[in-house]
Coordinates of C-alpha atoms in Angstrom, one line a residue:
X1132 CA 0.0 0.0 0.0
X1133 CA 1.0 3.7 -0.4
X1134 CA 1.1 4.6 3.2
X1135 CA 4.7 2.2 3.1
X1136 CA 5.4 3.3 -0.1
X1137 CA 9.8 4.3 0.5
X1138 CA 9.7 2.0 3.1
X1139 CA 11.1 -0.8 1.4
X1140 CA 14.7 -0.7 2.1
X1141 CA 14.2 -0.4 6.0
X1142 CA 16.2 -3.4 7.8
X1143 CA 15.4 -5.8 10.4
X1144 CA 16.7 -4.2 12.9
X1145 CA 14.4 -1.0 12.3
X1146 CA 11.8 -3.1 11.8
X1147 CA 12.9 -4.0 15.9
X1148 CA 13.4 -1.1 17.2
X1149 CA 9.2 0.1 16.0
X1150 CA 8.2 -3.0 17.5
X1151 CA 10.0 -1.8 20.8
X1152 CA 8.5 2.0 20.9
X1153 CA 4.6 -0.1 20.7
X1154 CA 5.7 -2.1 23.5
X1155 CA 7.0 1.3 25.3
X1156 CA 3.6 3.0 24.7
X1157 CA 1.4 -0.4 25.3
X1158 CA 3.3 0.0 28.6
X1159 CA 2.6 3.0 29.7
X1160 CA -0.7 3.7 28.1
X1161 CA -2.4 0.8 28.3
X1162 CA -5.6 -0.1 26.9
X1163 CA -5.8 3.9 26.2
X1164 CA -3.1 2.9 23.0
X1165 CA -5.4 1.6 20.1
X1166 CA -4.8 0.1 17.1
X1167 CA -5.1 3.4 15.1
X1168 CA -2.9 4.6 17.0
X1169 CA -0.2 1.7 16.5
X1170 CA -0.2 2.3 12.8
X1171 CA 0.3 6.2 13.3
X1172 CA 3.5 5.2 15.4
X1173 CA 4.4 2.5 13.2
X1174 CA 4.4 4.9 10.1
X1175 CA 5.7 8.3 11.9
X1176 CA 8.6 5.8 13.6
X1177 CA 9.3 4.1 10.6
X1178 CA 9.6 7.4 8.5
X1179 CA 12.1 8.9 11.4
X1180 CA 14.4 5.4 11.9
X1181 CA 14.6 5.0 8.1
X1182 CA 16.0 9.0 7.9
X1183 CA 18.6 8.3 10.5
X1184 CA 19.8 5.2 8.0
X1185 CA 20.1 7.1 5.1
X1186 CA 22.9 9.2 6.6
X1187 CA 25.0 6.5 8.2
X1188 CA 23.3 6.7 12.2
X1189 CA 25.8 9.9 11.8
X1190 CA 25.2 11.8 14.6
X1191 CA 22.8 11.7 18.0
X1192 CA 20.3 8.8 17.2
X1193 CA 15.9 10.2 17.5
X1194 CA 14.7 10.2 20.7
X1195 CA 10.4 10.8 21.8
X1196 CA 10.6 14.5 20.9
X1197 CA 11.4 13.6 17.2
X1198 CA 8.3 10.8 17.2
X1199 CA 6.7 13.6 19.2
X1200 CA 6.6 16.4 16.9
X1201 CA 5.9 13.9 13.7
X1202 CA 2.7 12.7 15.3
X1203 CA 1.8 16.5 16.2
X1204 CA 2.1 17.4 12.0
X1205 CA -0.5 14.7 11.1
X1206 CA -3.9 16.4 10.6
X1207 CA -6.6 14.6 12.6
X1208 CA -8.2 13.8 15.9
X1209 CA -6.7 10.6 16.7
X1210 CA -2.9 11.7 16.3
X1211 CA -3.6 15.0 18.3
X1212 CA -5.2 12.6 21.2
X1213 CA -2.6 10.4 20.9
X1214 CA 0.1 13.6 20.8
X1215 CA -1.7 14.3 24.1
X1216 CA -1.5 11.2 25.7
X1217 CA 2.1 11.2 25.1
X1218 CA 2.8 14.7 26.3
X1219 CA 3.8 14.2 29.6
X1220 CA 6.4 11.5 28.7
X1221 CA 7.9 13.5 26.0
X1222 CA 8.1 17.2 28.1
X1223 CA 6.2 16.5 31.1
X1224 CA 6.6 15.0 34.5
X1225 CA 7.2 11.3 33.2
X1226 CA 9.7 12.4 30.6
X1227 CA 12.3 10.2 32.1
X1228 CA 13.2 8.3 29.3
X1229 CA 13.2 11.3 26.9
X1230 CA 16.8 12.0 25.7
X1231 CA 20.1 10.8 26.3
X1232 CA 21.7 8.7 29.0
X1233 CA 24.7 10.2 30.9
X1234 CA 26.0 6.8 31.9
X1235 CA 28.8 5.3 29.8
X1236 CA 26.3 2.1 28.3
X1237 CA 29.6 0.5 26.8
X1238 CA 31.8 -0.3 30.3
X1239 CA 33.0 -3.6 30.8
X1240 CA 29.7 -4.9 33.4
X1241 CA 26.8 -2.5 33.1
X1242 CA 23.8 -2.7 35.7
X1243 CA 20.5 -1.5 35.4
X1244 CA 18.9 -1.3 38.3
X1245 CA 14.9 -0.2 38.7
X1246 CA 14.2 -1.5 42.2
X1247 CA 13.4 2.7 42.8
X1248 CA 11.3 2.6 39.6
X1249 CA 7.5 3.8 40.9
X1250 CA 5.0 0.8 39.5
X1251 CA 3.0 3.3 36.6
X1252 CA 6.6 3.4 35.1
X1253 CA 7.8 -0.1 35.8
X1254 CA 6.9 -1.8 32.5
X1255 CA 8.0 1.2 30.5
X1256 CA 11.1 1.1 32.5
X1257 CA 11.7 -2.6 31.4
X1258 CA 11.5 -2.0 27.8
X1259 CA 13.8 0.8 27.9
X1260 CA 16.4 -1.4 29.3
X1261 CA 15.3 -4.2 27.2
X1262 CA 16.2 -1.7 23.9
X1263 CA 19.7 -0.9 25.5
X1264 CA 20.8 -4.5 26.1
X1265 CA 19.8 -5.7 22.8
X1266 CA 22.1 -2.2 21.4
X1267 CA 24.9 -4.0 23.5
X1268 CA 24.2 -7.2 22.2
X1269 CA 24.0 -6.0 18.2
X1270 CA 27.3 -3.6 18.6
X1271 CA 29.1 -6.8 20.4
X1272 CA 28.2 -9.4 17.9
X1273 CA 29.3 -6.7 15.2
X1274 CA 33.0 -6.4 17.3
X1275 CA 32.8 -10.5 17.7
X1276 CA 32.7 -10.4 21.4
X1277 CA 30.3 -12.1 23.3
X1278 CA 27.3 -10.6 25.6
X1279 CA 26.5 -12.5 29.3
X1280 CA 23.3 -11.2 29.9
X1281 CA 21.7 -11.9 34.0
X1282 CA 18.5 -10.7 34.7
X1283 CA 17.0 -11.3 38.3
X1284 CA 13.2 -11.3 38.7
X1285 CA 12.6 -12.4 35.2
X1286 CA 9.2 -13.2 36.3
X1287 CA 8.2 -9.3 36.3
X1288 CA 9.1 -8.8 32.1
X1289 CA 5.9 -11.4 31.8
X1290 CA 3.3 -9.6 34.0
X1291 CA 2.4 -7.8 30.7
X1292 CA 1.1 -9.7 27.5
X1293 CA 2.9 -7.0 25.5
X1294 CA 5.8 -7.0 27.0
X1295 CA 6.1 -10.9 27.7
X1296 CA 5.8 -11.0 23.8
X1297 CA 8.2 -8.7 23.0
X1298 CA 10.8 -10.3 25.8
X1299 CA 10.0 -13.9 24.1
X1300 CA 11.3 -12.4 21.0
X1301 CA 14.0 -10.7 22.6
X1302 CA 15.0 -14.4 24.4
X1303 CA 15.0 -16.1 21.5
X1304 CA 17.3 -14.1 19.2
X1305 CA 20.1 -13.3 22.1
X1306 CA 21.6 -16.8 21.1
X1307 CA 21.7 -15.1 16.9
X1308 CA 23.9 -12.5 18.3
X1309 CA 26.6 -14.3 20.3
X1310 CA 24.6 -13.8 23.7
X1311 CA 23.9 -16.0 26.7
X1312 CA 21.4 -15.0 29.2
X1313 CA 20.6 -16.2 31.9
X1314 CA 16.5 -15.7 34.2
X1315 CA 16.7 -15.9 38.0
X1316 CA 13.1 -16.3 39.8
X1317 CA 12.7 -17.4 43.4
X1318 CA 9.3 -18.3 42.5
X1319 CA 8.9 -21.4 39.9
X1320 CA 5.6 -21.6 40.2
X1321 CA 4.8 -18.4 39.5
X1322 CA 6.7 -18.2 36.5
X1323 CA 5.9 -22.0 35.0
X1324 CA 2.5 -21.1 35.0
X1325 CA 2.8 -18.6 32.2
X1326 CA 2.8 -20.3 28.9
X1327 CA 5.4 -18.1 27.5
X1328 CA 7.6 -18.6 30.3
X1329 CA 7.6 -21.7 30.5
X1330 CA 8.2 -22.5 26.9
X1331 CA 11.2 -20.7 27.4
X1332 CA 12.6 -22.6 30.3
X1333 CA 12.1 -26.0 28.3
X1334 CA 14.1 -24.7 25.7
X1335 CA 16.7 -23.8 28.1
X1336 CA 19.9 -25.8 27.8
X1337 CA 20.9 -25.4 31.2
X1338 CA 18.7 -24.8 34.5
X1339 CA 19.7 -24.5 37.7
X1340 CA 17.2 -25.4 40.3
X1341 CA 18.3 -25.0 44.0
X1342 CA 16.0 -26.2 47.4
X1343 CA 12.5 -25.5 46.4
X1344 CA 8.8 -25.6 48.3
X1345 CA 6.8 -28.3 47.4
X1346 CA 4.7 -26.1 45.5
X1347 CA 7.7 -24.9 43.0
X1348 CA 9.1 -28.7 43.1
X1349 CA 5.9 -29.9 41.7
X1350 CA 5.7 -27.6 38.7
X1351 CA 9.5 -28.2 38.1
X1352 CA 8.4 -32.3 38.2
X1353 CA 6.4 -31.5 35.9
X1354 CA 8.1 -29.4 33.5
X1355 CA 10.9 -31.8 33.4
X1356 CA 9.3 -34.9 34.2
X1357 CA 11.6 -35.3 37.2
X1358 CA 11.4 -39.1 39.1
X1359 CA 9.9 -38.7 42.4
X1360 CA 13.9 -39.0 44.0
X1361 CA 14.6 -35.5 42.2
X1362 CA 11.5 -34.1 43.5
X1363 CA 12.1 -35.2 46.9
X1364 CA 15.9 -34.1 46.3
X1365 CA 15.2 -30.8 45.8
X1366 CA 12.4 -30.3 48.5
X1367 CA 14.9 -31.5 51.0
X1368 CA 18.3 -29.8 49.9
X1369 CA 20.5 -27.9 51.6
X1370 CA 20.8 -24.2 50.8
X1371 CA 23.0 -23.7 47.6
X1372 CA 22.4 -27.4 46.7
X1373 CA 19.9 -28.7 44.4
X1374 CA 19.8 -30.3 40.9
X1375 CA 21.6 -29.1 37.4
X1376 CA 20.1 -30.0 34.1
X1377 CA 22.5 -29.4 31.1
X1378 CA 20.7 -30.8 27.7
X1379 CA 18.9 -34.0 28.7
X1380 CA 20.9 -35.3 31.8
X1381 CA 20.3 -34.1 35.3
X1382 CA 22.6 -33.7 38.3
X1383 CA 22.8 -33.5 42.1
X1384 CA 25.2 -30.7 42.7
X1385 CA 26.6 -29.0 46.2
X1386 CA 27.3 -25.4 45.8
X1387 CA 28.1 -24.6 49.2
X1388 CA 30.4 -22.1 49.5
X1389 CA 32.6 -21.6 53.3
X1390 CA 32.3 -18.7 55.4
X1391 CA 34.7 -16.2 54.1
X1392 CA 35.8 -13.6 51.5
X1393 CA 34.3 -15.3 48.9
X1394 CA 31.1 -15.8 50.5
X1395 CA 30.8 -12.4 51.9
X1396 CA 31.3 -11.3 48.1
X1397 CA 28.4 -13.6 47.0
X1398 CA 25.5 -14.3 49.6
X1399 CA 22.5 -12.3 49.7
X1400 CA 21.7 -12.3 53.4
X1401 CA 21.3 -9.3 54.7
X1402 CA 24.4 -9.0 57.5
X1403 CA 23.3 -6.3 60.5
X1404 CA 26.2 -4.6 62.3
X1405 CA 25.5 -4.3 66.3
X1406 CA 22.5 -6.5 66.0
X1407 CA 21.4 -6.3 69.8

């Protein structure tokens, strides 16, 4: 159709990066983000990205205020509502992840932590970071270096359909580029109860399942159709023991660590100076 019409030579990873900015405003407008509104975004987003790979991505990549002002020159009432929608996350009070970072995204180990994120900008938070990792990711693969990615409390990227979709995706391709990542949940069953999720962790080479309730054992017995020794094994391990699955074969492993430099460096107790 003629609303693509120049489009033709975008590349995958434009193609990417629109799919990210609907996730971004699925998260933080909700059910308020219609479909008409998708394909406004789609085209304004797609017009911008392919602009910035004509000339080389010379220069500071588009930000919101660039999508922004595009919507704002289309000539009707459902991009000037959607324009107002957006307006406080472009120049408003929520316009947080409008412009550019001042932290060096390329160091050695980068962590992104949103544990002070407030919950209406949680999921909007996620698929920022989610954008920036898979940057890292591409520019690595391009250099021929490998990317470790860990994130703790994967559970929380599938508490949105949107955003569960988009992460699948994400999952999935990390392996393309050279990447290994790696989803830490306390809570199995939690997790193995989502579809997505738990297609994911069956396709996962390697698992690592430490001393779980009986509650999380039972959905982990049933994911991997562990004999009722396993289940019992890991209801009854000792803390940083448990079972490893690598491919098809599964092993009892001890990972207890002595008191010490070491595991000072890597427990997650909280330690209380002058207790009492």
């Amino acid at each position: 159709p003629d609303l693509y019409k120049g489009f033709e030579g975008i590349n995958w990873d434009i193609r990417k990066k629109v799919e990210l900015l609907q996730s971004l405003f699925h998260a933080i407008l909700g059910n308020d983000f219609t479909r008409p509104m998708e394909s406004i975004v789609d085209k304004c987003a797609m017009k911008i990205l392919k602009l910035y790979q004509d000339i080389g991505y010379v220069g500071n990549a588009p930000t919101l205020t660039y999508l922004y002002s595009e919507i704002c020159n289309i000539d009707n009432d459902i991009a000037r509502h959607l324009a107002l929608l957006l307006e406080p996350y472009v120049k408003g009070t929520l316009a947080c992840f409008n412009g550019y970072t001042n932290v060096n995204l390329y160091s050695r180990i980068t962590c992104y932590d949103l544990s002070e994120l407030g919950e209406a900008m949680w999921d909007a938070g996620m698929t920022v970071v989610l954008d920036a990792i898979r940057n890292r990711l591409v520019t690595n693969h391009n250099r021929q270096k490998p990317t470790f990615i860990k994130i703790d409390e994967v559970g929380r990227f599938l508490d949105d359909d949107y955003l569960a979709s988009q992460f699948e995706s994400f999952y999935a391709e990390v392996r393309k580029y050279g990447g290994f990542i790696t989803g830490i949940i306390q809570n199995a069953d939690k997790l193995l109860k989502n579809d997505r999720a738990r297609n994911m962790v069956s396709n996962s080479e390697i698992v690592v399942m430490l001393r779980q309730s009986p509650l999380d054992a039972a959905e982990l017995k049933y994911t991997f159709d562990l004999s009722k020794t396993q289940y019992d094994n890991l209801i009854n391990a000792e803390e940083g023991c448990g079972i490893f699955k690598c491919g098809n074969q599964f092993i009892n492993f001890d990972g207890r660590i002595e008191e010490g430099y070491m595991y000072d460096l890597i427990t997650t107790k909280p330690k209380y100076n002058n207790m009492y």
